[in-house]
Short mmCIF file of C-alpha atoms and ligand atoms in Angstrom, two decimals:
data_model
loop_
_atom_site.label_atom_id
_atom_site.label_comp_id
_atom_site.label_asym_id
_atom_site.label_seq_id
_atom_site.Cartn_x
_atom_site.Cartn_y
_atom_site.Cartn_z
CA MET A 17 -24.25 -8.35 -20.88
CA LYS A 18 -24.33 -11.87 -19.47
CA GLU A 19 -22.31 -13.11 -22.48
CA ILE A 20 -19.49 -10.63 -21.78
CA VAL A 21 -19.38 -11.70 -18.13
CA THR A 22 -19.31 -15.38 -19.08
CA GLU A 23 -16.68 -14.84 -21.77
CA THR A 24 -14.42 -12.95 -19.33
CA ILE A 25 -14.76 -15.61 -16.65
CA VAL A 26 -13.89 -18.32 -19.21
CA ASP A 27 -10.91 -16.19 -20.36
CA TYR A 28 -9.73 -16.08 -16.74
CA GLU A 29 -10.25 -19.81 -16.34
CA ASN A 30 -8.35 -20.63 -19.52
CA HIS A 31 -5.81 -17.84 -19.85
CA VAL A 32 -5.39 -15.83 -16.64
CA ASN A 33 -5.66 -18.07 -13.59
CA LEU A 34 -8.11 -20.86 -12.94
CA GLY A 35 -7.71 -20.76 -9.16
CA MET A 36 -8.38 -17.04 -9.07
CA ALA A 37 -11.47 -17.44 -11.23
CA ARG A 38 -12.80 -20.12 -8.87
CA LEU A 39 -12.16 -18.00 -5.80
CA PHE A 40 -13.92 -14.93 -7.23
CA LYS A 41 -16.92 -17.10 -8.11
CA ILE A 42 -17.09 -18.77 -4.68
CA MET A 43 -17.04 -15.34 -3.04
CA GLY A 44 -19.87 -14.13 -5.25
CA LEU A 45 -17.58 -11.64 -7.00
CA ASP A 46 -18.70 -12.94 -10.40
CA THR A 47 -19.25 -9.71 -12.26
CA LEU A 48 -17.00 -7.33 -14.22
CA GLU A 49 -15.70 -4.01 -13.00
CA TRP A 50 -16.64 -1.58 -15.73
CA LYS A 51 -16.24 2.02 -14.74
CA ALA A 52 -15.46 4.05 -11.68
CA SER A 53 -15.73 7.58 -10.40
CA GLY A 54 -14.91 9.14 -7.03
CA THR A 55 -15.58 6.61 -4.29
CA MET A 56 -17.74 4.38 -6.50
CA ILE A 57 -17.03 1.39 -8.73
CA GLU A 58 -19.72 0.34 -11.18
CA ASP A 59 -20.02 -3.18 -12.55
CA ILE A 60 -21.05 -4.02 -16.10
CA GLU A 61 -24.67 -4.39 -15.04
CA GLY A 62 -24.74 -0.89 -13.56
CA ASN A 63 -24.57 -1.99 -9.90
CA LYS A 64 -22.64 0.50 -7.79
CA TYR A 65 -20.24 -0.26 -4.94
CA ILE A 66 -18.53 2.02 -2.45
CA ASP A 67 -14.82 1.23 -2.88
CA CYS A 68 -13.64 0.68 0.68
CA LEU A 69 -10.56 -1.21 -0.43
CA GLY A 70 -9.35 1.62 -2.62
CA GLY A 71 -6.99 -0.59 -4.63
CA TYR A 72 -5.07 -1.45 -1.42
CA GLY A 73 -4.58 2.26 -0.89
CA THR A 74 -4.11 3.29 -4.50
CA PHE A 75 -7.20 5.45 -4.90
CA ALA A 76 -6.43 8.16 -2.36
CA LEU A 77 -8.09 10.79 -4.57
CA GLY A 78 -10.86 8.42 -5.59
CA HIS A 79 -11.30 7.00 -9.06
CA ARG A 80 -10.48 9.12 -12.10
CA PRO A 81 -9.76 12.39 -10.27
CA ALA A 82 -10.33 15.21 -12.77
CA GLU A 83 -7.05 17.01 -12.01
CA VAL A 84 -4.94 13.91 -12.65
CA ILE A 85 -6.86 12.87 -15.76
CA GLU A 86 -6.42 16.38 -17.17
CA ALA A 87 -2.67 16.43 -16.48
CA VAL A 88 -2.23 13.01 -18.10
CA LYS A 89 -4.30 14.01 -21.14
CA GLU A 90 -2.20 17.14 -21.63
CA GLN A 91 1.02 15.17 -21.43
CA LEU A 92 -0.36 12.52 -23.77
CA ASP A 93 -0.56 15.16 -26.49
CA LEU A 94 3.00 16.30 -25.82
CA MET A 95 5.12 13.20 -25.18
CA PRO A 96 3.94 10.22 -23.11
CA LEU A 97 7.20 8.29 -22.72
CA SER A 98 10.71 9.58 -22.31
CA SER A 99 13.46 9.50 -24.94
CA LYS A 100 15.78 8.85 -21.98
CA VAL A 101 18.52 10.93 -23.60
CA LEU A 102 17.21 14.45 -22.98
CA PHE A 103 16.21 16.20 -19.77
CA ASN A 104 12.64 15.37 -18.73
CA GLN A 105 10.95 18.36 -17.04
CA ALA A 106 8.24 16.28 -15.36
CA LEU A 107 10.79 13.95 -13.77
CA GLY A 108 12.76 16.90 -12.40
CA GLN A 109 9.62 18.55 -11.02
CA LEU A 110 8.30 15.37 -9.43
CA SER A 111 11.65 14.60 -7.80
CA ARG A 112 11.78 18.16 -6.40
CA LYS A 113 8.22 17.81 -5.12
CA LEU A 114 9.07 14.49 -3.45
CA ALA A 115 12.00 16.16 -1.70
CA GLU A 116 9.62 18.88 -0.46
CA ILE A 117 6.94 16.57 0.91
CA THR A 118 9.18 13.95 2.52
CA PRO A 119 10.55 14.63 6.00
CA GLY A 120 14.14 15.46 6.90
CA ARG A 121 16.85 15.60 4.30
CA LEU A 122 15.45 13.08 1.82
CA GLN A 123 16.34 14.74 -1.45
CA TYR A 124 17.09 12.48 -4.44
CA SER A 125 14.51 10.22 -6.10
CA PHE A 126 14.47 7.37 -8.55
CA VAL A 127 11.02 7.12 -10.12
CA CYS A 128 9.84 3.64 -11.14
CA ASN A 129 6.62 1.88 -12.03
CA SER A 130 5.51 -0.13 -8.98
CA GLY A 131 6.01 -0.75 -5.29
CA THR A 132 8.15 -3.82 -5.65
CA GLU A 133 10.52 -1.95 -8.00
CA ALA A 134 10.87 0.82 -5.44
CA VAL A 135 11.87 -1.76 -2.81
CA GLU A 136 14.31 -3.45 -5.23
CA GLY A 137 15.98 -0.09 -5.85
CA ALA A 138 16.07 0.79 -2.15
CA LEU A 139 17.78 -2.52 -1.31
CA LYS A 140 20.34 -2.10 -4.09
CA LEU A 141 21.06 1.47 -3.03
CA ALA A 142 21.48 0.43 0.62
CA ARG A 143 23.92 -2.32 -0.31
CA MET A 144 25.93 -0.09 -2.61
CA ALA A 145 26.01 2.91 -0.25
CA THR A 146 27.16 0.87 2.76
CA GLY A 147 29.27 -1.74 0.98
CA LYS A 148 27.46 -4.33 3.13
CA ASN A 149 24.87 -6.96 2.20
CA ARG A 150 23.09 -7.95 5.38
CA ILE A 151 19.46 -6.75 5.57
CA ILE A 152 17.05 -7.03 8.49
CA ALA A 153 13.30 -7.08 7.83
CA ALA A 154 10.25 -7.93 9.92
CA VAL A 155 8.26 -11.12 10.24
CA ASN A 156 4.84 -10.69 8.64
CA SER A 157 6.00 -7.75 6.55
CA PHE A 158 5.04 -7.22 2.94
CA HIS A 159 7.42 -5.50 0.55
CA GLY A 160 6.48 -7.05 -2.80
CA LYS A 161 6.92 -10.28 -4.71
CA SER A 162 9.81 -9.82 -7.15
CA LEU A 163 12.87 -11.77 -6.00
CA GLY A 164 14.67 -9.01 -4.08
CA SER A 165 11.60 -7.60 -2.38
CA LEU A 166 10.30 -11.12 -1.73
CA SER A 167 13.55 -11.81 0.10
CA VAL A 168 12.61 -9.16 2.67
CA THR A 169 8.86 -9.90 2.68
CA GLY A 170 8.18 -11.79 5.90
CA ARG A 171 5.69 -14.45 4.91
CA ASP A 172 6.88 -18.02 4.27
CA ILE A 173 3.94 -19.04 2.10
CA PHE A 174 5.07 -16.54 -0.55
CA ARG A 175 8.80 -17.16 -0.03
CA ASN A 176 9.26 -20.91 0.31
CA PRO A 177 8.56 -21.96 -3.31
CA PHE A 178 11.27 -19.55 -4.51
CA LYS A 179 14.14 -20.31 -2.15
CA PRO A 180 17.04 -19.71 -2.26
CA LEU A 181 16.27 -16.01 -2.15
CA LEU A 182 18.78 -13.22 -1.45
CA PRO A 183 21.36 -14.29 1.15
CA GLU A 184 22.01 -12.50 4.45
CA ILE A 185 18.42 -11.54 5.14
CA GLU A 186 17.15 -11.91 8.69
CA HIS A 187 13.61 -11.43 9.94
CA VAL A 188 12.88 -10.05 13.40
CA ILE A 189 9.63 -9.65 15.30
CA PHE A 190 7.89 -6.42 14.26
CA GLY A 191 7.55 -4.02 17.17
CA ASP A 192 10.11 -5.82 19.35
CA LEU A 193 13.17 -3.61 19.81
CA GLU A 194 15.01 -6.27 21.80
CA ASP A 195 14.72 -8.69 18.92
CA LEU A 196 16.07 -6.05 16.55
CA ALA A 197 18.90 -5.23 18.97
CA LYS A 198 19.86 -8.93 19.07
CA SER A 199 20.00 -9.17 15.29
CA ILE A 200 21.61 -5.89 14.19
CA ASN A 201 25.40 -5.73 13.96
CA HIS A 202 28.16 -3.85 12.14
CA GLU A 203 27.64 -6.08 9.07
CA THR A 204 24.07 -4.82 8.66
CA ALA A 205 23.52 -2.70 5.54
CA ALA A 206 19.92 -1.79 6.31
CA VAL A 207 16.80 -2.40 8.32
CA ILE A 208 13.64 -2.27 6.24
CA LEU A 209 10.28 -1.74 7.95
CA GLU A 210 6.76 -0.63 7.16
CA PRO A 211 5.87 2.09 9.70
CA ILE A 212 2.51 0.33 10.05
CA GLN A 213 2.29 -3.20 8.67
CA GLY A 214 -0.40 -3.24 6.00
CA GLU A 215 -0.68 -6.74 4.57
CA GLY A 216 0.43 -8.10 7.95
CA GLY A 217 -2.97 -7.10 9.31
CA ILE A 218 -2.81 -3.32 9.97
CA ILE A 219 -0.32 -3.67 12.82
CA LEU A 220 0.72 -0.46 14.59
CA PRO A 221 4.04 -0.51 16.43
CA SER A 222 4.41 0.99 19.90
CA GLU A 223 5.10 4.74 19.94
CA ASN A 224 8.87 4.36 20.45
CA TYR A 225 9.58 1.42 18.12
CA LEU A 226 10.62 3.29 14.98
CA ALA A 227 12.68 5.80 16.97
CA GLY A 228 14.40 2.86 18.66
CA ALA A 229 15.05 1.23 15.29
CA ARG A 230 16.47 4.54 14.02
CA GLU A 231 18.85 4.71 16.98
CA LEU A 232 20.00 1.12 16.54
CA CYS A 233 20.67 1.75 12.83
CA ASP A 234 22.74 4.82 13.71
CA ASN A 235 24.72 2.91 16.32
CA TYR A 236 25.68 0.19 13.83
CA GLY A 237 26.15 2.24 10.66
CA ALA A 238 23.07 0.65 9.07
CA LEU A 239 20.55 2.51 6.94
CA LEU A 240 16.88 2.69 7.85
CA ILE A 241 14.55 2.04 4.92
CA LEU A 242 10.90 2.83 5.57
CA ASP A 243 8.47 1.25 3.13
CA GLU A 244 5.62 3.75 2.82
CA ILE A 245 4.14 2.18 -0.28
CA GLN A 246 0.85 1.57 1.49
CA THR A 247 1.05 4.07 4.35
CA GLY A 248 2.28 7.06 2.35
CA ILE A 249 0.60 9.88 0.43
CA GLY A 250 -1.80 10.87 3.19
CA ARG A 251 -3.30 7.46 3.94
CA THR A 252 -2.71 7.54 7.71
CA GLY A 253 -3.52 11.21 8.24
CA LYS A 254 0.04 12.44 7.66
CA MET A 255 1.73 12.68 4.29
CA PHE A 256 4.00 9.83 5.44
CA ALA A 257 3.29 7.60 8.43
CA CYS A 258 6.83 8.02 9.81
CA GLU A 259 5.82 11.60 10.70
CA HIS A 260 3.50 10.20 13.41
CA TYR A 261 6.60 8.83 15.09
CA ASN A 262 9.01 11.71 14.29
CA VAL A 263 11.39 9.36 12.54
CA VAL A 264 13.19 10.09 9.28
CA PRO A 265 14.56 7.18 7.27
CA ASP A 266 17.66 7.22 5.06
CA ILE A 267 15.60 5.77 2.21
CA LEU A 268 11.84 5.95 1.81
CA THR A 269 9.76 3.99 -0.70
CA THR A 270 6.41 5.10 -2.08
CA ALA A 271 4.04 3.92 -4.85
CA LYS A 272 0.31 3.01 -4.93
CA ALA A 273 -1.46 6.36 -4.35
CA LEU A 274 1.39 8.36 -5.88
CA GLY A 275 -0.07 7.95 -9.38
CA GLY A 276 -3.47 9.28 -8.32
CA GLY A 277 -5.15 6.01 -9.24
CA VAL A 278 -4.53 6.83 -12.89
CA MET A 279 -0.92 5.88 -13.62
CA PRO A 280 1.35 3.25 -12.05
CA VAL A 281 4.18 5.16 -10.32
CA GLY A 282 6.62 4.29 -7.56
CA ALA A 283 9.74 5.96 -6.20
CA PHE A 284 12.52 5.60 -3.69
CA ILE A 285 13.95 8.72 -2.12
CA ALA A 286 17.19 9.06 -0.18
CA THR A 287 19.51 11.54 1.46
CA PRO A 288 22.38 13.07 -0.57
CA GLU A 289 25.01 11.05 1.34
CA VAL A 290 23.30 7.78 0.55
CA TRP A 291 22.67 8.84 -3.05
CA GLU A 292 26.33 9.70 -3.60
CA VAL A 293 27.01 6.23 -5.06
CA PHE A 294 24.23 6.72 -7.62
CA ASN A 295 25.46 10.24 -8.43
CA THR A 296 28.85 8.85 -9.34
CA ALA A 297 27.40 5.88 -11.29
CA PRO A 298 24.22 7.28 -12.87
CA PHE A 299 23.53 4.24 -15.04
CA ILE A 300 23.99 1.63 -12.33
CA HIS A 301 20.22 1.52 -11.78
CA THR A 302 17.93 2.37 -14.70
CA SER A 303 14.46 1.65 -16.08
CA THR A 304 13.08 2.19 -19.59
CA PHE A 305 9.63 3.23 -18.39
CA GLY A 306 10.55 4.54 -14.93
CA GLY A 307 10.15 8.30 -14.63
CA ASN A 308 8.13 8.61 -17.82
CA PRO A 309 6.47 12.02 -18.27
CA LEU A 310 2.94 10.62 -18.25
CA ALA A 311 3.41 8.97 -14.85
CA CYS A 312 5.32 11.95 -13.44
CA ARG A 313 2.58 14.38 -14.49
CA ALA A 314 0.00 12.15 -12.83
CA ALA A 315 2.06 12.09 -9.62
CA ILE A 316 2.62 15.86 -9.57
CA ALA A 317 -1.10 16.50 -10.11
CA THR A 318 -1.89 13.97 -7.35
CA LEU A 319 0.36 15.65 -4.81
CA ASN A 320 -0.91 19.14 -5.72
CA THR A 321 -4.54 18.03 -5.47
CA LEU A 322 -3.93 16.33 -2.14
CA GLU A 323 -2.57 19.62 -0.79
CA GLU A 324 -5.18 21.90 -2.40
CA LYS A 325 -8.06 19.82 -1.04
CA GLY A 326 -6.51 19.32 2.41
CA LEU A 327 -6.99 15.58 2.03
CA VAL A 328 -4.25 14.56 4.46
CA GLN A 329 -6.04 16.35 7.29
CA LYS A 330 -9.36 14.99 6.04
CA ALA A 331 -7.95 11.46 6.20
CA ALA A 332 -7.01 12.03 9.84
CA GLU A 333 -10.50 13.30 10.72
CA SER A 334 -12.49 10.77 8.66
CA GLY A 335 -10.25 8.00 9.96
CA GLU A 336 -10.94 8.95 13.55
CA TYR A 337 -14.68 9.04 12.86
CA LEU A 338 -14.59 5.63 11.14
CA LEU A 339 -12.47 4.07 13.86
CA ASN A 340 -14.78 5.40 16.62
CA ARG A 341 -17.88 4.09 14.86
CA LEU A 342 -16.28 0.69 14.28
CA THR A 343 -15.03 0.48 17.86
CA ASP A 344 -18.58 1.14 19.12
CA LEU A 345 -19.96 -1.48 16.74
CA ALA A 346 -17.37 -4.06 17.74
CA LYS A 347 -18.45 -3.83 21.40
CA ASN A 348 -21.73 -5.53 20.44
CA TYR A 349 -19.98 -8.43 18.71
CA PRO A 350 -17.22 -9.61 21.04
CA ASP A 351 -17.60 -13.21 19.85
CA ILE A 352 -16.97 -12.19 16.25
CA ILE A 353 -14.73 -9.12 16.32
CA ASN A 354 -11.46 -9.38 18.18
CA ASP A 355 -10.07 -5.91 17.51
CA VAL A 356 -10.51 -2.76 15.47
CA ARG A 357 -7.41 -0.65 14.85
CA GLY A 358 -5.75 1.73 12.46
CA LYS A 359 -4.47 5.22 11.77
CA GLY A 360 -6.21 7.66 9.47
CA LEU A 361 -8.03 5.81 6.73
CA MET A 362 -5.96 2.65 7.08
CA VAL A 363 -8.21 0.56 9.27
CA GLY A 364 -8.32 -3.15 10.05
CA ILE A 365 -11.07 -5.26 11.62
CA GLU A 366 -9.70 -8.44 13.17
CA PHE A 367 -12.12 -11.32 13.57
CA GLN A 368 -12.04 -14.16 16.07
CA HIS A 369 -11.92 -16.61 13.19
CA GLU A 370 -10.81 -16.46 9.53
CA SER A 371 -14.17 -17.69 8.25
CA TYR A 372 -15.97 -14.56 9.51
CA GLY A 373 -13.87 -12.33 7.24
CA GLY A 374 -14.86 -14.26 4.09
CA LEU A 375 -18.54 -14.20 5.04
CA LEU A 376 -18.47 -10.48 5.70
CA ILE A 377 -16.65 -9.68 2.48
CA SER A 378 -19.40 -11.51 0.53
CA GLU A 379 -22.22 -9.93 2.57
CA LEU A 380 -20.77 -6.44 2.16
CA PHE A 381 -20.36 -6.97 -1.57
CA GLU A 382 -24.05 -7.89 -1.74
CA ALA A 383 -24.77 -4.63 0.09
CA GLY A 384 -22.70 -2.63 -2.42
CA ILE A 385 -19.42 -2.26 -0.54
CA VAL A 386 -16.02 -3.57 -1.58
CA VAL A 387 -13.53 -4.60 1.14
CA ALA A 388 -10.78 -7.28 1.25
CA TYR A 389 -8.50 -9.31 3.45
CA THR A 390 -4.97 -8.26 4.26
CA LEU A 391 -2.64 -10.59 2.32
CA ASN A 392 -0.72 -12.07 5.25
CA GLN A 393 -3.55 -12.24 7.74
CA GLN A 394 -6.91 -13.63 6.64
CA LYS A 395 -8.45 -12.85 10.02
CA VAL A 396 -8.25 -9.15 9.19
CA ILE A 397 -10.26 -7.23 6.63
CA ARG A 398 -9.05 -3.79 5.81
CA LEU A 399 -10.84 -0.58 5.01
CA GLU A 400 -8.76 1.80 2.92
CA PRO A 401 -11.36 3.96 1.20
CA PRO A 402 -10.47 7.00 -0.91
CA LEU A 403 -9.50 9.92 1.31
CA ILE A 404 -12.38 11.88 -0.23
CA ILE A 405 -14.98 9.56 1.36
CA SER A 406 -17.82 11.53 2.98
CA GLN A 407 -19.23 11.04 6.48
CA GLU A 408 -22.52 9.83 4.96
CA GLU A 409 -20.64 7.17 3.02
CA ILE A 410 -18.76 6.10 6.14
CA ASP A 411 -22.12 5.81 7.92
CA LYS A 412 -23.43 3.67 5.06
CA VAL A 413 -20.41 1.38 5.32
CA VAL A 414 -20.75 0.97 9.08
CA ASP A 415 -24.51 0.36 8.82
CA ALA A 416 -23.93 -2.26 6.10
CA LEU A 417 -21.30 -3.88 8.29
CA LYS A 418 -23.81 -3.98 11.17
CA ASN A 419 -26.37 -5.73 8.95
CA ALA A 420 -23.74 -8.13 7.67
CA LEU A 421 -22.70 -8.95 11.25
CA THR A 422 -26.32 -9.66 12.18
CA LYS A 423 -26.47 -12.16 9.31
CA VAL A 424 -23.20 -13.74 10.36
CA VAL A 425 -24.52 -14.15 13.92
CA GLU A 426 -27.64 -15.84 12.52
CA LEU A 427 -25.51 -18.17 10.40
CA ALA A 428 -23.23 -19.00 13.30
CA SER A 429 -26.10 -19.85 15.70
N1 PLP B 17 5.38 -2.61 0.02
C1 PLP B 17 4.20 -2.50 0.68
C2 PLP B 17 4.19 -1.97 2.08
C3 PLP B 17 3.01 -2.91 0.06
O1 PLP B 17 1.85 -2.81 0.75
C4 PLP B 17 3.06 -3.39 -1.26
C5 PLP B 17 1.83 -3.85 -1.93
O2 PLP B 17 0.83 -4.16 -1.32
C6 PLP B 17 4.29 -3.47 -1.92
C7 PLP B 17 5.43 -3.06 -1.24
C8 PLP B 17 4.39 -3.97 -3.32
O3 PLP B 17 3.84 -3.05 -4.20
P1 PLP B 17 3.42 -3.50 -5.68
O4 PLP B 17 2.25 -4.42 -5.55
O5 PLP B 17 3.09 -2.21 -6.38
O6 PLP B 17 4.61 -4.16 -6.30
#
């Protein structure tokens, strides 16, 4: 066993990424993920961990959900990838299903393979539909790292090495309607926002922010793109987080949990008016693998299972329980924990100092729990467990966090 671990670490050092290998080792994450089931990941030595990161929100149904595995296996025996020249039943059914579960009049979908591709497509569609190029995004946002999505991502450390990025992109302060009002004008093609910033540190906007952004977009003939790649598919206790705020975008992006943790799938969905330009130029935006039957079957099975098991409602209830327990815990550690916040099972713990997050991640890993930082904000660790997580498991996580905090207090004193 040890040889396989060592060989993989050396492979990373020599052929994947030396810096990443060093970081994993420093954090004590020097073992191999091997198998996974439900809420648990097992390493090669048979140690089990509760997956409280959930693949940044990918494993809504847990790992290897039976319904999704079965649907994928069935399709594997029929036709895994599309010929692209004949009608694909699974693509039609998934697109219909997406129209049913998204709010308002969102109706047409383009199915792709990842989050960043969904954002790329949404930006292209917005520019083509409006005939304008100017896009407004938020500081501290995260929309992906391919060149178009990186252009709207609001974090300089990821952007600066790749400048010049797309022109006519402006970043405004997330949650500040006045700042958006100052920036938006008749040249604006679209405003792209996450309903709740994920990688930015689980930042919830005020109740009226998204509605205000919607109104400003309408006033200036701009489209509203909501990036629900992390918040969507039940994560926040609604199918899509925009439902908490009663706001319907013109274009919505989804990915991560859509493939049930089994297949990579993303999509962007828009209203018929916006889609009109794609209807008249059907090959203007295409993808060889996008919309393949294997991925579409996984997504359909995911959405059906979510509904059948009432997991969206469960996420709301479990999330409230988790948040209450964490809020109580945080009261005892005011010098370490600055804030606990979230919606549904998208929860962030903000520390007073970045170093506490790293210590806790290592301590929790020792205790058999996987969590991680948010990408843009190292002071915040996020808990995005599978929506199927039980109350007993939540209790275990909170108890482990309490023990880890006790150790951190000892270390700090
Ligand atoms: N948009 C949001 C809100 C995200 O959280 C992410 C990934 O974390 C992305 C886009 C990019 O998705 P992907 O990593 O699948 O390209």
